[in-house]
């Protein structure tokens, strides 16, 4: 049993010396008017760094208890522990109870490593790990997941022919037999890089995969509290949009050539140049959504993410061209060929300068220049005013814009009427 001696120079006089083996702690009695007794007691000792530490207490009994505690720690060579106060010692005891059979030092070391690895998000990371490895999480193979997703979109009335069907069946074939929860970010990244070289095309397919994986997460087949593997893939850096346009003279020549040699393509070209419709929208357009009497086209299958069934105004020259089409029943472009690509091929083969997507680009540029109506042009073209401000303004003059919509089947110089509000000769 340890022996702690309390010594003083004279009985009942201070300072009191508390000794335990070779350790000494001193208690000083100091006058203090703001206490009930008129005194305080200062407990003093030397720490491991040879620095004097003092703690002041009101009651002598508390001072003696603290002094004994510090003297015992100091005599055992545990100087750092001796510097701890009672509340800190209680925290250590409570921490040991929490870790139970796990050594406290090991627990702290593992916590520190986990904290650094997760950037402080230990609980969300642990939850994600549990979700990923939880045997209760529903499992589904990729081909089954794709079918579930596509069926759901069709039931919602979503158009999938020109969007998800271009991506997911191919993804399903390449990952057939794999559980969707086991497909990694690296695998998706490599699949995108291997199959899609053009940055914009790659990003379009990535966007569809992100939507697909988020849907499967919502259905309980992926961890609910973490980003999906598709979301963690990187976007490809896209080059600045190259706005290639053509002029009214070239457009007139192409319309005349198509009318004479390939009249079954005429409607598609008019919808591209006079209405600015996208090639996929033209390919899925129906004649019953084209009203020559009311002077508008209702887009039968708009691009996903743009207003469905939007209306596009038909100018008078567009109506004149469409009246010359050999058939105005059923599909505008029957068959499987992307007609606009075919038209560009024919025109370029005959010496016409027709940059990629030039009909839509020319329509937007010329309509903005001729009317100044950026918001309305954006609405009818299925884009945004922000995109028009960024890419299409000041590409043509107002005169060139008006000339574009004067391109009709009549001989040049005859009077034609274009958009409402645009005066023509």
Short mmCIF file of C-alpha atoms in Angstrom, two decimals:
data_model
loop_
_atom_site.label_atom_id
_atom_site.label_comp_id
_atom_site.label_asym_id
_atom_site.label_seq_id
_atom_site.Cartn_x
_atom_site.Cartn_y
_atom_site.Cartn_z
CA UNK A 1 0.00 0.00 0.00
CA UNK A 2 1.44 3.34 -1.03
CA UNK A 3 2.32 5.90 1.61
CA UNK A 4 1.71 9.60 1.05
CA UNK A 5 3.06 11.96 3.66
CA UNK A 6 1.69 15.41 4.46
CA UNK A 7 4.37 17.63 5.91
CA UNK A 8 4.63 21.27 6.99
CA UNK A 9 7.35 23.35 8.58
CA UNK A 10 5.13 23.91 11.64
CA UNK A 11 1.85 22.33 12.67
CA UNK A 12 -1.11 23.95 10.86
CA UNK A 13 1.24 26.23 8.90
CA UNK A 14 1.75 26.47 5.14
CA UNK A 15 3.09 25.57 2.71
CA UNK A 16 2.01 21.94 3.00
CA UNK A 17 4.31 19.42 1.37
CA UNK A 18 2.65 16.32 -0.12
CA UNK A 19 5.24 13.60 -0.77
CA UNK A 20 4.94 10.21 -2.45
CA UNK A 21 8.25 8.43 -2.75
CA UNK A 22 10.48 10.87 -4.63
CA UNK A 23 7.64 13.13 -5.83
CA UNK A 24 6.66 16.34 -4.10
CA UNK A 25 3.59 18.55 -4.54
CA UNK A 26 3.19 21.77 -2.54
CA UNK A 27 0.03 23.47 -1.32
CA UNK A 28 0.14 27.22 -0.66
CA UNK A 29 -2.43 29.17 1.33
CA UNK A 30 -3.17 32.54 -0.25
CA UNK A 31 -5.38 35.35 1.04
CA UNK A 32 -8.35 36.09 -1.20
CA UNK A 33 -11.13 38.45 -0.13
CA UNK A 34 -13.63 37.22 -2.71
CA UNK A 35 -13.93 33.74 -1.11
CA UNK A 36 -16.10 32.74 1.86
CA UNK A 37 -13.07 31.74 3.96
CA UNK A 38 -10.87 34.61 2.87
CA UNK A 39 -8.31 32.16 1.42
CA UNK A 40 -7.58 29.98 -1.64
CA UNK A 41 -5.21 27.01 -1.87
CA UNK A 42 -2.73 26.76 -4.71
CA UNK A 43 -1.49 23.25 -5.63
CA UNK A 44 1.94 23.43 -7.29
CA UNK A 45 4.16 20.82 -9.00
CA UNK A 46 6.83 20.49 -11.72
CA UNK A 47 5.72 18.78 -14.96
CA UNK A 48 7.73 16.59 -17.36
CA UNK A 49 9.04 19.66 -19.18
CA UNK A 50 10.37 21.14 -15.94
CA UNK A 51 7.61 23.71 -16.02
CA UNK A 52 5.80 24.69 -12.82
CA UNK A 53 2.06 23.99 -12.92
CA UNK A 54 -0.41 25.52 -10.46
CA UNK A 55 -4.08 24.80 -9.80
CA UNK A 56 -6.08 26.98 -7.40
CA UNK A 57 -8.94 25.59 -5.32
CA UNK A 58 -11.23 27.12 -2.69
CA UNK A 59 -11.42 24.15 -0.32
CA UNK A 60 -8.36 22.72 1.45
CA UNK A 61 -9.75 19.18 1.21
CA UNK A 62 -9.98 19.44 -2.57
CA UNK A 63 -6.46 20.83 -2.74
CA UNK A 64 -5.07 17.94 -0.65
CA UNK A 65 -6.89 15.36 -2.81
CA UNK A 66 -5.48 16.86 -5.99
CA UNK A 67 -2.00 17.08 -4.51
CA UNK A 68 -2.05 13.40 -3.49
CA UNK A 69 -3.25 12.39 -6.96
CA UNK A 70 -0.51 14.35 -8.72
CA UNK A 71 2.19 13.12 -6.33
CA UNK A 72 1.21 9.51 -6.99
CA UNK A 73 1.30 9.97 -10.76
CA UNK A 74 4.61 11.81 -10.63
CA UNK A 75 6.25 9.17 -8.48
CA UNK A 76 5.22 6.47 -10.98
CA UNK A 77 6.93 8.30 -13.83
CA UNK A 78 3.59 9.19 -15.51
CA UNK A 79 4.17 12.90 -15.74
CA UNK A 80 1.81 13.45 -18.69
CA UNK A 81 -0.99 11.69 -16.82
CA UNK A 82 -0.19 13.80 -13.79
CA UNK A 83 -0.93 16.91 -15.84
CA UNK A 84 -4.51 15.77 -16.49
CA UNK A 85 -7.29 17.10 -14.34
CA UNK A 86 -10.10 14.98 -12.97
CA UNK A 87 -12.55 15.61 -15.84
CA UNK A 88 -9.91 14.60 -18.40
CA UNK A 89 -9.21 11.40 -16.50
CA UNK A 90 -12.93 10.63 -16.45
CA UNK A 91 -13.04 11.09 -20.24
CA UNK A 92 -10.26 8.55 -20.66
CA UNK A 93 -12.11 6.04 -18.53
CA UNK A 94 -15.33 6.60 -20.50
CA UNK A 95 -13.47 6.25 -23.82
CA UNK A 96 -12.07 2.91 -22.67
CA UNK A 97 -15.58 1.73 -21.88
CA UNK A 98 -16.71 2.65 -25.42
CA UNK A 99 -13.89 0.73 -27.14
CA UNK A 100 -14.47 -2.29 -24.84
CA UNK A 101 -12.03 -5.05 -25.93
CA UNK A 102 -10.38 -2.87 -28.58
CA UNK A 103 -7.24 -1.17 -27.24
CA UNK A 104 -7.87 2.56 -26.98
CA UNK A 105 -4.69 3.44 -28.88
CA UNK A 106 -5.62 1.10 -31.78
CA UNK A 107 -9.09 2.60 -31.95
CA UNK A 108 -7.68 6.13 -32.14
CA UNK A 109 -5.15 5.16 -34.83
CA UNK A 110 -7.86 3.55 -36.99
CA UNK A 111 -10.15 6.56 -36.52
CA UNK A 112 -7.38 8.93 -37.62
CA UNK A 113 -6.68 6.91 -40.77
CA UNK A 114 -10.40 6.67 -41.63
CA UNK A 115 -10.83 10.40 -41.04
CA UNK A 116 -8.00 11.21 -43.44
CA UNK A 117 -9.20 8.76 -46.12
CA UNK A 118 -12.78 10.07 -46.11
CA UNK A 119 -12.06 13.74 -45.59
CA UNK A 120 -13.89 13.61 -42.29
CA UNK A 121 -16.97 11.85 -43.74
CA UNK A 122 -16.50 8.62 -41.79
CA UNK A 123 -20.18 7.87 -41.10
CA UNK A 124 -21.43 8.39 -44.72
CA UNK A 125 -18.50 6.32 -46.00
CA UNK A 126 -19.25 3.53 -43.55
CA UNK A 127 -22.94 3.64 -44.51
CA UNK A 128 -22.04 3.38 -48.20
CA UNK A 129 -19.78 0.41 -47.49
CA UNK A 130 -22.54 -1.29 -45.54
CA UNK A 131 -25.04 -0.64 -48.33
CA UNK A 132 -22.63 -2.01 -50.93
CA UNK A 133 -21.88 -5.15 -48.95
CA UNK A 134 -25.29 -5.64 -47.42
CA UNK A 135 -26.60 -9.02 -48.49
CA UNK A 136 -30.15 -7.66 -48.11
CA UNK A 137 -29.61 -5.15 -50.96
CA UNK A 138 -31.51 -6.26 -54.04
CA UNK A 139 -29.37 -7.64 -56.84
CA UNK A 140 -30.09 -7.32 -60.54
CA UNK A 141 -28.11 -8.09 -63.67
CA UNK A 142 -27.49 -5.31 -66.16
CA UNK A 143 -29.67 -6.72 -68.93
CA UNK A 144 -32.58 -7.05 -66.49
CA UNK A 145 -31.98 -3.55 -65.15
CA UNK A 146 -32.00 -2.06 -68.66
CA UNK A 147 -35.29 -3.78 -69.48
CA UNK A 148 -36.84 -2.51 -66.25
CA UNK A 149 -35.68 1.05 -66.95
CA UNK A 150 -36.83 1.08 -70.59
CA UNK A 151 -40.24 -0.35 -69.67
CA UNK A 152 -40.66 2.33 -67.02
CA UNK A 153 -39.81 5.13 -69.44
CA UNK A 154 -42.21 3.79 -72.06
CA UNK A 155 -45.00 3.64 -69.47
CA UNK A 156 -44.26 7.29 -68.62
CA UNK A 157 -44.76 8.13 -72.30
CA UNK A 158 -41.12 9.08 -72.77
CA UNK A 159 -39.56 8.96 -76.22
CA UNK A 160 -36.63 6.52 -76.04
CA UNK A 161 -35.95 5.73 -79.69
CA UNK A 162 -33.49 8.58 -80.21
CA UNK A 163 -32.11 8.66 -76.68
CA UNK A 164 -31.84 5.69 -74.32
CA UNK A 165 -32.11 3.10 -77.09
CA UNK A 166 -28.92 4.50 -78.59
CA UNK A 167 -27.02 3.81 -75.35
CA UNK A 168 -28.49 1.22 -72.99
CA UNK A 169 -28.91 -1.85 -75.26
CA UNK A 170 -25.25 -1.56 -76.23
CA UNK A 171 -24.25 -1.13 -72.58
CA UNK A 172 -26.37 -4.14 -71.66
CA UNK A 173 -24.72 -6.33 -74.31
CA UNK A 174 -21.20 -5.38 -73.25
CA UNK A 175 -21.89 -5.98 -69.53
CA UNK A 176 -24.27 -8.91 -69.91
CA UNK A 177 -24.29 -11.18 -66.86
CA UNK A 178 -22.80 -8.55 -64.53
CA UNK A 179 -24.69 -7.28 -61.50
CA UNK A 180 -25.26 -3.56 -61.80
CA UNK A 181 -24.03 -3.05 -58.22
CA UNK A 182 -20.64 -4.52 -59.19
CA UNK A 183 -19.90 -2.29 -62.19
CA UNK A 184 -17.19 0.21 -61.28
CA UNK A 185 -16.52 3.78 -62.30
CA UNK A 186 -13.37 2.66 -64.12
CA UNK A 187 -15.32 0.11 -66.18
CA UNK A 188 -17.90 2.71 -67.22
CA UNK A 189 -15.20 5.25 -68.00
CA UNK A 190 -13.31 2.79 -70.20
CA UNK A 191 -16.53 1.76 -71.96
CA UNK A 192 -17.35 5.37 -72.82
CA UNK A 193 -13.81 6.11 -74.00
CA UNK A 194 -13.66 2.96 -76.12
CA UNK A 195 -16.99 3.43 -77.89
CA UNK A 196 -17.42 7.17 -78.32
CA UNK A 197 -14.57 9.29 -79.62
CA UNK A 198 -16.36 12.61 -80.10
CA UNK A 199 -16.52 14.51 -76.78
CA UNK A 200 -20.10 15.76 -77.22
CA UNK A 201 -21.34 12.30 -78.25
CA UNK A 202 -19.53 10.68 -75.33
CA UNK A 203 -21.08 13.17 -72.89
CA UNK A 204 -24.56 12.48 -74.27
CA UNK A 205 -24.16 8.74 -73.66
CA UNK A 206 -22.67 9.40 -70.21
CA UNK A 207 -25.66 11.56 -69.31
CA UNK A 208 -28.05 8.71 -70.18
CA UNK A 209 -26.03 6.26 -68.10
CA UNK A 210 -26.13 8.63 -65.12
CA UNK A 211 -29.93 8.80 -65.40
CA UNK A 212 -30.11 5.00 -65.67
CA UNK A 213 -27.90 4.41 -62.61
CA UNK A 214 -29.80 6.99 -60.54
CA UNK A 215 -33.04 5.22 -61.38
CA UNK A 216 -31.62 1.88 -60.24
CA UNK A 217 -30.43 3.52 -57.01
CA UNK A 218 -33.95 4.78 -56.37
CA UNK A 219 -35.26 1.24 -56.90
CA UNK A 220 -32.94 -0.14 -54.23
CA UNK A 221 -30.40 -1.91 -56.44
CA UNK A 222 -27.57 0.54 -55.62
CA UNK A 223 -26.50 2.22 -52.35
CA UNK A 224 -28.97 4.99 -51.56
CA UNK A 225 -26.63 7.31 -49.67
CA UNK A 226 -23.79 7.56 -52.17
CA UNK A 227 -23.14 8.79 -55.69
CA UNK A 228 -23.51 6.12 -58.34
CA UNK A 229 -20.50 4.79 -60.23
CA UNK A 230 -21.78 6.50 -63.38
CA UNK A 231 -21.93 9.89 -61.66
CA UNK A 232 -18.29 9.53 -60.65
CA UNK A 233 -17.11 9.23 -64.26
CA UNK A 234 -15.61 12.36 -65.79
CA UNK A 235 -17.10 14.42 -68.59
CA UNK A 236 -15.13 14.80 -71.79
CA UNK A 237 -13.91 18.30 -72.56
CA UNK A 238 -15.87 19.61 -75.50
CA UNK A 239 -14.39 21.99 -78.03
CA UNK A 240 -16.09 25.31 -78.64
CA UNK A 241 -19.19 24.84 -80.81
CA UNK A 242 -18.35 25.38 -84.46
CA UNK A 243 -21.32 27.21 -85.97
CA UNK A 244 -21.23 26.37 -89.67
CA UNK A 245 -23.83 28.15 -91.80
CA UNK A 246 -24.58 28.47 -95.46
CA UNK A 247 -26.08 31.35 -97.46
CA UNK A 248 -29.40 31.91 -99.21
CA UNK A 249 -27.91 31.44 -102.68
CA UNK A 250 -26.53 27.99 -101.80
CA UNK A 251 -29.76 27.06 -100.04
CA UNK A 252 -31.82 28.01 -103.10
CA UNK A 253 -29.61 25.92 -105.41
CA UNK A 254 -29.91 22.90 -103.11
CA UNK A 255 -33.71 23.21 -102.84
CA UNK A 256 -34.05 23.39 -106.63
CA UNK A 257 -31.73 20.41 -107.11
CA UNK A 258 -33.58 18.29 -104.54
CA UNK A 259 -36.95 19.26 -106.05
CA UNK A 260 -35.80 18.20 -109.50
CA UNK A 261 -33.77 15.06 -108.67
CA UNK A 262 -34.92 13.85 -105.23
CA UNK A 263 -38.42 15.27 -104.58
CA UNK A 264 -39.04 12.72 -101.78
CA UNK A 265 -36.37 14.56 -99.74
CA UNK A 266 -37.83 18.04 -100.30
CA UNK A 267 -40.01 18.19 -97.17
CA UNK A 268 -37.10 17.21 -94.94
CA UNK A 269 -34.90 19.94 -96.38
CA UNK A 270 -37.60 22.59 -95.94
CA UNK A 271 -38.21 21.60 -92.31
CA UNK A 272 -34.45 21.78 -91.69
CA UNK A 273 -33.79 25.12 -93.39
CA UNK A 274 -37.06 27.01 -92.97
CA UNK A 275 -37.98 25.62 -89.51
CA UNK A 276 -34.61 24.78 -87.93
CA UNK A 277 -35.69 21.30 -86.82
CA UNK A 278 -33.07 18.80 -85.73
CA UNK A 279 -32.33 15.85 -87.98
CA UNK A 280 -33.79 13.30 -85.52
CA UNK A 281 -36.89 15.44 -85.12
CA UNK A 282 -37.33 15.59 -88.91
CA UNK A 283 -36.83 11.85 -89.24
CA UNK A 284 -39.66 11.24 -86.73
CA UNK A 285 -42.01 13.96 -88.05
CA UNK A 286 -45.55 13.12 -89.18
CA UNK A 287 -47.46 15.00 -91.84
CA UNK A 288 -50.56 15.22 -89.62
CA UNK A 289 -48.52 17.56 -87.37
CA UNK A 290 -47.85 19.91 -90.31
CA UNK A 291 -50.65 22.47 -90.81
CA UNK A 292 -50.20 24.48 -94.00
CA UNK A 293 -53.51 26.24 -93.45
CA UNK A 294 -52.66 27.44 -89.92
CA UNK A 295 -48.99 28.01 -90.82
CA UNK A 296 -47.24 25.94 -88.17
CA UNK A 297 -45.47 22.63 -87.58
CA UNK A 298 -46.00 20.71 -84.36
CA UNK A 299 -42.77 18.80 -83.69
CA UNK A 300 -43.89 15.16 -83.45
CA UNK A 301 -40.87 13.87 -81.49
CA UNK A 302 -38.87 16.65 -79.88
CA UNK A 303 -35.37 16.08 -78.54
CA UNK A 304 -35.42 14.81 -74.92
CA UNK A 305 -35.04 17.68 -72.48
CA UNK A 306 -36.70 20.20 -74.82
CA UNK A 307 -40.38 21.23 -74.85
CA UNK A 308 -42.50 18.38 -76.22
CA UNK A 309 -44.87 19.07 -79.13
CA UNK A 310 -43.50 22.58 -79.62
CA UNK A 311 -44.89 24.70 -82.43
CA UNK A 312 -42.72 26.16 -85.20
CA UNK A 313 -44.03 28.93 -87.45
CA UNK A 314 -44.16 28.25 -91.20
CA UNK A 315 -43.28 31.24 -93.36
CA UNK A 316 -44.99 31.63 -96.75
CA UNK A 317 -42.02 30.37 -98.76
CA UNK A 318 -41.84 27.23 -96.61
CA UNK A 319 -45.54 26.58 -97.32
CA UNK A 320 -44.95 27.04 -101.06
CA UNK A 321 -42.17 24.45 -101.00
CA UNK A 322 -44.18 21.98 -98.93
CA UNK A 323 -47.13 22.30 -101.33
CA UNK A 324 -44.83 20.87 -104.02
CA UNK A 325 -44.02 17.70 -102.04
CA UNK A 326 -45.28 14.57 -103.84
CA UNK A 327 -46.92 13.11 -100.72
CA UNK A 328 -48.18 14.71 -97.53
CA UNK A 329 -49.49 11.64 -95.73
CA UNK A 330 -47.90 9.54 -92.98
CA UNK A 331 -44.23 9.99 -92.12
CA UNK A 332 -42.31 12.91 -93.61
CA UNK A 333 -39.25 10.65 -93.94
CA UNK A 334 -40.35 7.01 -94.30
CA UNK A 335 -37.59 4.47 -93.91
CA UNK A 336 -34.52 4.25 -91.71
CA UNK A 337 -32.06 6.60 -93.44
CA UNK A 338 -31.20 9.87 -91.72
CA UNK A 339 -32.38 11.99 -94.62
CA UNK A 340 -30.56 15.21 -93.69
CA UNK A 341 -27.20 13.44 -93.83
CA UNK A 342 -28.14 12.09 -97.24
CA UNK A 343 -29.16 15.57 -98.45
CA UNK A 344 -25.84 17.06 -97.31
CA UNK A 345 -23.97 14.26 -99.08
CA UNK A 346 -25.85 14.93 -102.32
CA UNK A 347 -25.26 18.68 -102.10
CA UNK A 348 -21.55 18.42 -101.29
CA UNK A 349 -21.10 15.90 -104.10
CA UNK A 350 -22.47 18.57 -106.44
CA UNK A 351 -20.08 21.25 -105.22
CA UNK A 352 -22.18 23.03 -102.58
CA UNK A 353 -20.62 24.21 -99.30
CA UNK A 354 -22.76 22.61 -96.59
CA UNK A 355 -21.09 22.45 -93.13
CA UNK A 356 -22.38 20.02 -90.53
CA UNK A 357 -25.76 21.07 -89.12
CA UNK A 358 -25.72 24.12 -91.38
CA UNK A 359 -29.49 24.18 -92.01
CA UNK A 360 -30.42 24.50 -88.34
CA UNK A 361 -27.55 26.90 -87.63
CA UNK A 362 -28.52 29.06 -90.61
CA UNK A 363 -32.19 29.11 -89.58
CA UNK A 364 -31.43 30.29 -86.03
CA UNK A 365 -28.83 32.85 -87.15
CA UNK A 366 -31.01 34.27 -89.93
CA UNK A 367 -34.21 34.38 -87.92
CA UNK A 368 -32.54 36.24 -85.05
CA UNK A 369 -30.94 38.66 -87.50
CA UNK A 370 -34.17 39.25 -89.43
CA UNK A 371 -36.60 39.54 -86.48
CA UNK A 372 -34.51 40.32 -83.41
CA UNK A 373 -36.75 37.87 -81.53
CA UNK A 374 -34.25 35.82 -79.55
CA UNK A 375 -36.71 34.38 -77.01
CA UNK A 376 -39.26 33.34 -79.62
CA UNK A 377 -36.57 31.86 -81.86
CA UNK A 378 -35.20 29.89 -78.92
CA UNK A 379 -38.67 28.60 -78.08
CA UNK A 380 -39.45 27.43 -81.62
CA UNK A 381 -35.96 25.99 -82.18
CA UNK A 382 -36.11 24.06 -78.91
CA UNK A 383 -33.02 25.72 -77.44
CA UNK A 384 -32.35 28.54 -74.97
CA UNK A 385 -31.84 32.27 -75.30
CA UNK A 386 -28.53 31.79 -73.50
CA UNK A 387 -27.29 29.44 -76.24
CA UNK A 388 -28.36 31.86 -78.94
CA UNK A 389 -26.60 34.79 -77.27
CA UNK A 390 -23.48 32.67 -76.88
CA UNK A 391 -23.24 31.13 -80.36
CA UNK A 392 -25.59 32.62 -82.97
CA UNK A 393 -25.70 36.40 -82.69
CA UNK A 394 -24.05 38.59 -85.35
CA UNK A 395 -23.24 35.70 -87.70
CA UNK A 396 -25.34 37.30 -90.45
CA UNK A 397 -26.74 40.75 -91.20
CA UNK A 398 -30.47 41.59 -91.01
CA UNK A 399 -30.53 41.77 -94.81
CA UNK A 400 -28.98 38.31 -95.13
CA UNK A 401 -31.42 36.99 -92.55
CA UNK A 402 -34.42 38.30 -94.48
CA UNK A 403 -33.03 36.91 -97.73
CA UNK A 404 -32.89 33.39 -96.23
CA UNK A 405 -36.66 33.27 -95.67
CA UNK A 406 -37.34 34.73 -99.13
CA UNK A 407 -35.94 31.58 -100.72
CA UNK A 408 -39.01 30.09 -102.40
CA UNK A 409 -39.79 27.97 -105.45
CA UNK A 410 -40.56 31.04 -107.58
CA UNK A 411 -37.94 32.63 -109.77
CA UNK A 412 -35.65 35.04 -107.99
CA UNK A 413 -37.06 38.55 -107.85
CA UNK A 414 -40.73 37.57 -107.56
CA UNK A 415 -42.58 38.89 -104.54
CA UNK A 416 -42.75 36.56 -101.56
CA UNK A 417 -43.96 37.08 -98.03
CA UNK A 418 -41.92 35.68 -95.16
CA UNK A 419 -42.38 35.92 -91.40
CA UNK A 420 -45.02 38.21 -90.04
CA UNK A 421 -43.46 41.59 -89.43
CA UNK A 422 -40.67 41.21 -92.01
CA UNK A 423 -41.25 43.29 -95.09
CA UNK A 424 -39.92 41.86 -98.37
CA UNK A 425 -39.71 43.11 -101.92
#
